[in-house]
mmCIF file of C-alpha atoms in Angstrom:
data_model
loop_
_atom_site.group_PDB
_atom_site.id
_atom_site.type_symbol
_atom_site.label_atom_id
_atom_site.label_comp_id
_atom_site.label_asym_id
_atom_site.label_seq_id
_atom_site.Cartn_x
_atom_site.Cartn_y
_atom_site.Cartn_z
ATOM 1 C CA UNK A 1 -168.793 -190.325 20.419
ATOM 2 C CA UNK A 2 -167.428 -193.915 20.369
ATOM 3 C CA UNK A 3 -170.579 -196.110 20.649
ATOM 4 C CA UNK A 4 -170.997 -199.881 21.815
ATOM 5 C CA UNK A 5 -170.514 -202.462 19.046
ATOM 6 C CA UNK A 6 -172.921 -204.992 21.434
ATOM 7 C CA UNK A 7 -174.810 -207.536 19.570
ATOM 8 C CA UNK A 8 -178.764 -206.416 20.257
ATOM 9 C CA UNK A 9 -179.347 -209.516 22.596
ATOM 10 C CA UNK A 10 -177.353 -207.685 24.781
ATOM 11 C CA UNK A 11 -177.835 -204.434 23.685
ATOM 12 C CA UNK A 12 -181.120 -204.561 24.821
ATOM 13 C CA UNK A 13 -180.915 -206.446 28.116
ATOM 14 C CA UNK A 14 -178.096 -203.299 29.119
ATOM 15 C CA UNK A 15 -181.280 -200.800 28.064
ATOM 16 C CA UNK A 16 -184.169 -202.708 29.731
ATOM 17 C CA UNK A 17 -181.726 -202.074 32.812
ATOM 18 C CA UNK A 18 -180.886 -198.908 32.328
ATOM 19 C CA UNK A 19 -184.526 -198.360 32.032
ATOM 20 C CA UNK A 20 -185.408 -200.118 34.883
ATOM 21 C CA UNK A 21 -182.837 -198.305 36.992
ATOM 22 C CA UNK A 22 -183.624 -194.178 36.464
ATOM 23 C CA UNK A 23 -187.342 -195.421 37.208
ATOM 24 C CA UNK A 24 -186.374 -196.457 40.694
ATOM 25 C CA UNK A 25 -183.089 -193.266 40.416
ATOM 26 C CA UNK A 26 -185.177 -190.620 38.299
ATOM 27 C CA UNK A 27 -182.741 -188.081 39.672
ATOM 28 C CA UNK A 28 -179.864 -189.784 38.487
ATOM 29 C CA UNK A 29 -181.471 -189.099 34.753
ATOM 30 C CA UNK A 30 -179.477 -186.199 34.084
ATOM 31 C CA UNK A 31 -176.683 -186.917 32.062
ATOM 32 C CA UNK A 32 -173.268 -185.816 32.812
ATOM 33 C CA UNK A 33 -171.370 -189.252 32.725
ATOM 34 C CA UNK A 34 -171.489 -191.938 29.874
ATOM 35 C CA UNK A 35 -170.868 -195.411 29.438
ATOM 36 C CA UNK A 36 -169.333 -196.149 25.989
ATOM 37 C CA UNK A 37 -169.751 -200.091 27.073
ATOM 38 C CA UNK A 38 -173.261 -200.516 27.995
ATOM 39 C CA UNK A 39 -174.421 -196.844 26.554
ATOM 40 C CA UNK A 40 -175.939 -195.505 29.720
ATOM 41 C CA UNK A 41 -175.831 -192.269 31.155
ATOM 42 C CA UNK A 42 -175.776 -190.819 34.835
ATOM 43 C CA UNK A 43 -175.627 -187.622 36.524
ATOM 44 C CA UNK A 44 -172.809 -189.510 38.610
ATOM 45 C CA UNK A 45 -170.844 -192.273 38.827
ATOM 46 C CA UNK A 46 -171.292 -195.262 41.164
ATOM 47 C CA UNK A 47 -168.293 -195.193 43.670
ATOM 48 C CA UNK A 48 -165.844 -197.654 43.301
ATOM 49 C CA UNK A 49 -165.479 -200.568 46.415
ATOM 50 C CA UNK A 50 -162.690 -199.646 48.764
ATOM 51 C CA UNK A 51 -161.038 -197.071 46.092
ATOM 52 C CA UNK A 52 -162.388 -194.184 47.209
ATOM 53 C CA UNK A 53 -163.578 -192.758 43.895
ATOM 54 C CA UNK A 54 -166.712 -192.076 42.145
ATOM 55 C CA UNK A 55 -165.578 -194.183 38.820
ATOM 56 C CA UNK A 56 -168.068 -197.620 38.356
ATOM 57 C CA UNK A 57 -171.142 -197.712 35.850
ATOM 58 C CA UNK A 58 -174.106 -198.485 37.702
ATOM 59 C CA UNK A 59 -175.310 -200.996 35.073
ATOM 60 C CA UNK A 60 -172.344 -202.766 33.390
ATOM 61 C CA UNK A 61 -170.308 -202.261 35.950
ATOM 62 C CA UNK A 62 -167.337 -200.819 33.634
ATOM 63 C CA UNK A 63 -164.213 -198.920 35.697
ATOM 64 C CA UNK A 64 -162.004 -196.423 33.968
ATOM 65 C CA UNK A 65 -159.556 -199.156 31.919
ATOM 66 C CA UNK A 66 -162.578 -200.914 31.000
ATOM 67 C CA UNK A 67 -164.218 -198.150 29.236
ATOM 68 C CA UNK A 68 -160.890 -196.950 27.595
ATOM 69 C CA UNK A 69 -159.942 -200.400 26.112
ATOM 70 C CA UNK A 70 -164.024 -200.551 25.182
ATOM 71 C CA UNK A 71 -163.784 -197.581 23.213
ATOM 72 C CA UNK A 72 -160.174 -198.602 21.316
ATOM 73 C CA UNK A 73 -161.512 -201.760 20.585
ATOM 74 C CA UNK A 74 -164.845 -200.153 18.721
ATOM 75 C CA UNK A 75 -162.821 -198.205 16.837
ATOM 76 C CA UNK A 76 -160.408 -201.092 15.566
ATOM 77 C CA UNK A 77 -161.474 -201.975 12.322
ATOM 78 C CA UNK A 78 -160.708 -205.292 12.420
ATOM 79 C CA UNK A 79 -161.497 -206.513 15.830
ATOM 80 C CA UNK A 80 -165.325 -207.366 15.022
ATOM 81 C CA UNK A 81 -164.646 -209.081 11.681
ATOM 82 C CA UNK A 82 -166.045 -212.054 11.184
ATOM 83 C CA UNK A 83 -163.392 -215.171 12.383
ATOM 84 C CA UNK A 84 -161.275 -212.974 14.750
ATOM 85 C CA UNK A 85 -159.189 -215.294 16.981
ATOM 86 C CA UNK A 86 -159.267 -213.694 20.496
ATOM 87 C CA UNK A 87 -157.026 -214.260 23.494
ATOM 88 C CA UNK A 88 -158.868 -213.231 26.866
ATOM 89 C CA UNK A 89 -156.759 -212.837 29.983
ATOM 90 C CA UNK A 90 -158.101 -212.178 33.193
ATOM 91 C CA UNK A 91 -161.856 -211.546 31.619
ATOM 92 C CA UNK A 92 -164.170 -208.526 32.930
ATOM 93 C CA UNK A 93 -167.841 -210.461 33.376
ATOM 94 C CA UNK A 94 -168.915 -207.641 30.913
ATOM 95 C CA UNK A 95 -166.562 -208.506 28.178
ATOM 96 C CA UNK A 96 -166.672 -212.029 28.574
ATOM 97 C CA UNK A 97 -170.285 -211.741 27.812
ATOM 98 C CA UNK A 98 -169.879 -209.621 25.027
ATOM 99 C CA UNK A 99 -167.104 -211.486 23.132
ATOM 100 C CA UNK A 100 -168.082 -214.894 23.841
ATOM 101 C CA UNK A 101 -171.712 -214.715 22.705
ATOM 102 C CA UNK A 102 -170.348 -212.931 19.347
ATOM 103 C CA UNK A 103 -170.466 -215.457 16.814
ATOM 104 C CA UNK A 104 -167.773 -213.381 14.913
ATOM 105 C CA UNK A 105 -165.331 -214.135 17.408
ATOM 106 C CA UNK A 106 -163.092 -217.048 17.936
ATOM 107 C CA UNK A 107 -162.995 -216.543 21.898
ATOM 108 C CA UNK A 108 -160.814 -217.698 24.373
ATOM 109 C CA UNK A 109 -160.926 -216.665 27.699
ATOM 110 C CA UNK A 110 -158.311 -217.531 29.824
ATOM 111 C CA UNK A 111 -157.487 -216.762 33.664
ATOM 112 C CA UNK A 112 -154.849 -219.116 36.328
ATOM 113 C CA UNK A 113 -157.819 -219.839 37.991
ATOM 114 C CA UNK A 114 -160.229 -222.051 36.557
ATOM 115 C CA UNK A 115 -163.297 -220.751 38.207
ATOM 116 C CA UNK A 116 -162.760 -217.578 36.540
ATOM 117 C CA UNK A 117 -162.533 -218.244 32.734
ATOM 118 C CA UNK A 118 -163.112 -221.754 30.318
ATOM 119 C CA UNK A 119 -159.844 -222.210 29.768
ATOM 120 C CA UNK A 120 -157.283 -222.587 33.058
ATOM 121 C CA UNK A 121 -153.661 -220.701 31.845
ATOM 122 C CA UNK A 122 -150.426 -219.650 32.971
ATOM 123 C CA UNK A 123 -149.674 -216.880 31.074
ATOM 124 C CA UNK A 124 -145.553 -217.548 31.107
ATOM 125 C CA UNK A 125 -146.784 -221.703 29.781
ATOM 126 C CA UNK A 126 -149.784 -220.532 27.268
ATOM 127 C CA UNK A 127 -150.520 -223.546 26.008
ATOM 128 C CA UNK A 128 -151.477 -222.855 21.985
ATOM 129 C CA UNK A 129 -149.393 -222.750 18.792
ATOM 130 C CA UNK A 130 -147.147 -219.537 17.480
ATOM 131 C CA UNK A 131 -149.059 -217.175 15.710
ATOM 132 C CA UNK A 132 -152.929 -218.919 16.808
ATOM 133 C CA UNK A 133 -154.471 -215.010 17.894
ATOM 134 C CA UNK A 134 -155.508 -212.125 15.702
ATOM 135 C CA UNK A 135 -155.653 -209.620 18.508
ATOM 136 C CA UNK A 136 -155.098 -210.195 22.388
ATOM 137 C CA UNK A 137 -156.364 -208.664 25.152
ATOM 138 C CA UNK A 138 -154.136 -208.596 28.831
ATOM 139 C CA UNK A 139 -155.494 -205.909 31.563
ATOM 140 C CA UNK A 140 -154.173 -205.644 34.711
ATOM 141 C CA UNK A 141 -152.627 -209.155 34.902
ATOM 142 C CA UNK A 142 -148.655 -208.688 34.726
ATOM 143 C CA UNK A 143 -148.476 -206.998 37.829
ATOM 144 C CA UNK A 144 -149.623 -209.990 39.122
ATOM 145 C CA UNK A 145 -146.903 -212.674 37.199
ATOM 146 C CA UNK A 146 -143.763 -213.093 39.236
ATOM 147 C CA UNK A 147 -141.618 -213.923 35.666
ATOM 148 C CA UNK A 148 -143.462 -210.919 33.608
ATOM 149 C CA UNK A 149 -140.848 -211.275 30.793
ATOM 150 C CA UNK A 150 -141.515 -214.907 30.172
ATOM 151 C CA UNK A 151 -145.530 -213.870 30.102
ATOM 152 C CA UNK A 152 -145.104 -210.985 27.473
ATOM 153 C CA UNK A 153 -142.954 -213.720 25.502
ATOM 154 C CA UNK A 154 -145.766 -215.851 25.272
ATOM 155 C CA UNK A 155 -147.804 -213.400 24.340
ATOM 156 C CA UNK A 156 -145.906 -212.495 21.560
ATOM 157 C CA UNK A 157 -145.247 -216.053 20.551
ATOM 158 C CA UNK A 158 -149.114 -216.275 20.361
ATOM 159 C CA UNK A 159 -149.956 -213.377 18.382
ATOM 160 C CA UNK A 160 -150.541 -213.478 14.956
ATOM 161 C CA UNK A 161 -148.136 -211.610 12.367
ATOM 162 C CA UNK A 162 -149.658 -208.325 11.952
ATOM 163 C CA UNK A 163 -151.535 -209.050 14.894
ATOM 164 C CA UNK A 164 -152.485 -206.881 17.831
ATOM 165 C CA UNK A 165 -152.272 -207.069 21.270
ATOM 166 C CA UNK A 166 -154.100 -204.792 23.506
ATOM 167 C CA UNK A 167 -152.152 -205.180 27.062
ATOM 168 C CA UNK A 168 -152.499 -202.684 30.280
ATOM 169 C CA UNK A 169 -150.785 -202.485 33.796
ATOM 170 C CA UNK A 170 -150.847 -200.294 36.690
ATOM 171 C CA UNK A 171 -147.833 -197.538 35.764
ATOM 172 C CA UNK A 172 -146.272 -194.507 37.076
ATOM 173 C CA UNK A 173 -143.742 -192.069 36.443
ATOM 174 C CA UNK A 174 -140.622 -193.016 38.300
ATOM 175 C CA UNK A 175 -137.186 -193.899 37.440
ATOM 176 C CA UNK A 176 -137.198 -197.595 37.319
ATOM 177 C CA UNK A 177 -139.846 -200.534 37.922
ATOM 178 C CA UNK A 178 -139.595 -201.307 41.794
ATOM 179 C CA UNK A 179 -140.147 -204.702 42.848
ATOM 180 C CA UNK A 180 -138.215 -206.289 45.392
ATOM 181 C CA UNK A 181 -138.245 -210.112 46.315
ATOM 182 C CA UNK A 182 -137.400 -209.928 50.063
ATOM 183 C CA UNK A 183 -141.314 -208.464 49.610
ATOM 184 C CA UNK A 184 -143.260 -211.876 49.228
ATOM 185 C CA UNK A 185 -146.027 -212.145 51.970
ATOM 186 C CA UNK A 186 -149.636 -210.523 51.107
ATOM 187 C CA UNK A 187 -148.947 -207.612 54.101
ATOM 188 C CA UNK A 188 -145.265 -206.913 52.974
ATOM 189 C CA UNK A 189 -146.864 -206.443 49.311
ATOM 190 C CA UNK A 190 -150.267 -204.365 50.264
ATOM 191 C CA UNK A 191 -147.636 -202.100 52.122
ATOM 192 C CA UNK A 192 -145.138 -201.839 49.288
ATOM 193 C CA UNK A 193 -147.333 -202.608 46.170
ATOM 194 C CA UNK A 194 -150.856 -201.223 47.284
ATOM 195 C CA UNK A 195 -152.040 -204.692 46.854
ATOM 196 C CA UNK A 196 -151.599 -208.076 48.527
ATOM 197 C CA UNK A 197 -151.122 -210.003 44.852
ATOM 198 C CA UNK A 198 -148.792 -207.126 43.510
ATOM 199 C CA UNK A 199 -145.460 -208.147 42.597
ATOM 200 C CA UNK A 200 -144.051 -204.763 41.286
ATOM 201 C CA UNK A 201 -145.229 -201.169 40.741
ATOM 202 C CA UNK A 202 -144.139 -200.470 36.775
ATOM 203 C CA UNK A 203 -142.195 -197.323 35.975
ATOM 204 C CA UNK A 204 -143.756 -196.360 32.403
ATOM 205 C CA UNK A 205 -141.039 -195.799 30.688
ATOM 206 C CA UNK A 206 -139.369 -199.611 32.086
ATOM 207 C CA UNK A 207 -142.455 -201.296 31.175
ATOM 208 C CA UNK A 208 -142.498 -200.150 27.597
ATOM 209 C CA UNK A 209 -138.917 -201.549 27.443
ATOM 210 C CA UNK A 210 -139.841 -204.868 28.508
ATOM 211 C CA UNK A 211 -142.571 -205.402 26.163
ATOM 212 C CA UNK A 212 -140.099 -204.048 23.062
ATOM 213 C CA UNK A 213 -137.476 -206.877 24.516
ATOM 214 C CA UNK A 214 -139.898 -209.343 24.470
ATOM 215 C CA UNK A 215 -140.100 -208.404 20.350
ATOM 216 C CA UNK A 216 -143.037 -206.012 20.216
ATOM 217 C CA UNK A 217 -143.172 -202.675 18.793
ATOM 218 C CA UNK A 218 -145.310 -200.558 21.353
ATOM 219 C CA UNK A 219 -147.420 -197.652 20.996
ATOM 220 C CA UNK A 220 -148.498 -195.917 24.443
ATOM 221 C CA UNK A 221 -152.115 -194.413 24.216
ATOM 222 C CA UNK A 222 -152.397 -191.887 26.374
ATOM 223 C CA UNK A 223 -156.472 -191.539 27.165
ATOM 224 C CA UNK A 224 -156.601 -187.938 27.156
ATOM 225 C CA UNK A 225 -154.239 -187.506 24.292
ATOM 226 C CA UNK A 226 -155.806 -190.176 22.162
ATOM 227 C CA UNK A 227 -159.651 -189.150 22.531
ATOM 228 C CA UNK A 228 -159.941 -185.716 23.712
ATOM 229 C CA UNK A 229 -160.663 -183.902 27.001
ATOM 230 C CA UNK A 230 -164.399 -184.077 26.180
ATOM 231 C CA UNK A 231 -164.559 -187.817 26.208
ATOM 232 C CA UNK A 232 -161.708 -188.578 28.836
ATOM 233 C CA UNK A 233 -164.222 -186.367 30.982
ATOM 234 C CA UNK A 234 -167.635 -187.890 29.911
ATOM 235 C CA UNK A 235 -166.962 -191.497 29.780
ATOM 236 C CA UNK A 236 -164.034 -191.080 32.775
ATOM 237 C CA UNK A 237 -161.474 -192.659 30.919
ATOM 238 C CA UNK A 238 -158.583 -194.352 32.751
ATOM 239 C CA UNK A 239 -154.967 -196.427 32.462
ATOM 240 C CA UNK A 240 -152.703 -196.019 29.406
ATOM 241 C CA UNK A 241 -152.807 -198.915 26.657
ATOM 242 C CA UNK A 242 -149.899 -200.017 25.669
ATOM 243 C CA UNK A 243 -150.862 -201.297 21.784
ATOM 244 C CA UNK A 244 -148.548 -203.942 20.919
ATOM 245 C CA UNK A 245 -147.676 -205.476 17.416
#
């Protein structure tokens, strides 16, 4: 089992917690589902807000992607050494805490909103020099980027040689990426996206091709494939990474 690479600080805040939380929940004690980011356990999940599912960690918070990139991450041998240079889009309060009180890590968090992250970005303009990032994180944001080419450019303009970059989208299996834009208003978008800020619904296969013309070679990890039905079950593992280099 994958476990949290947390420093203790807030390894033991996530405990005191956890704690805290099957005192006031004892019969949520028995442990069925895991956390690989915070390293709790729950008899169930906490259901996600207007999804539908059972899929959100009662004390960290974590959703499906989270937890799969959480456990990839602990198991890259490099990503913890000491002067990593990290690029942060679109930060998860979880991670952002965890990265940016690492004194290991050079971290920059980045988001097109300021209130969101220290450092306001537009991923298609990043504003730092070629090669500036050892590894790069990108969830869920290029589904949001009107000129997604231009954004995985700069990404891979940014990223060290040797270098990895960690990026995930919302995907399916279908012939070709569908985005259309005569769809540009928030309703036309929640009807034809699933969500009002969507700007395209990814065909797998597409997306992979984008990100190799952009000059990366791409691995797809599969959650189930990579880490076995045990753990895709336990820790409820979700969204396929697409490991760039």
């Amino acid at each position: 089992m994958a476990q949290a690479n947390l420093p203790l600080h807030i390894a033991s805040k996530y405990a005191l917690e956890y704690r805290r939380f099957v005192a006031k929940k004892p019969k949520m004690a028995e442990p069925k589902v895991h956390c690989p980011c915070c390293g709790s356990s729950f008899k169930e999940w906490r259901p996600v807000f207007g999804r539908g599912r059972k899929a959100e960690c009662h004390i960290c918070h974590s959703f499906e992607r989270h937890r799969h990139i959480w456990i990839t991450l602990a198991n890259d041998p490099d990503f913890f050494a000491k002067g990593t240079s990290l690029l942060h889009f679109a930060p998860e309060p979880f991670f952002k805490t965890v990265f940016g009180e690492n004194p290991a890590i050079d971290y920059y968090d980045c988001d097109l909103a300021k209130e969101r992250a220290t450092h306001q970005v537009d991923i298609t303009q990043i504003p730092f020099e070629n090669g500036k990032f050892d590894r790069i994180i990108c969830s869920h944001v290029l589904e949001h980027v009107p000129d997604d080419r231009k954004g995985m450019r700069e990404l891979r303009r940014v990223l060290k040689p040797g270098g990895v970059a960690y990026i995930m989208v919302p995907s399916e299996v279908r012939e070709g990426t569908y985005e259309d834009p005569a769809v540009n208003t928030p309703e036309l978008r929640l009807k034809h996206y699933g969500q009002e800020t969507h700007v395209r619904i990814y065909s797998r296969n597409d997306f992979v091709e984008r990100l190799r013309e952009a000059g990366f070679q791409v691995q797809t990890q599969f959650p189930k494939v990579r880490w076995g039905e045990e753990m895709y079950r336990d820790f409820t593992l979700g969204d396929n990474i697409y490991i760039c280099r």
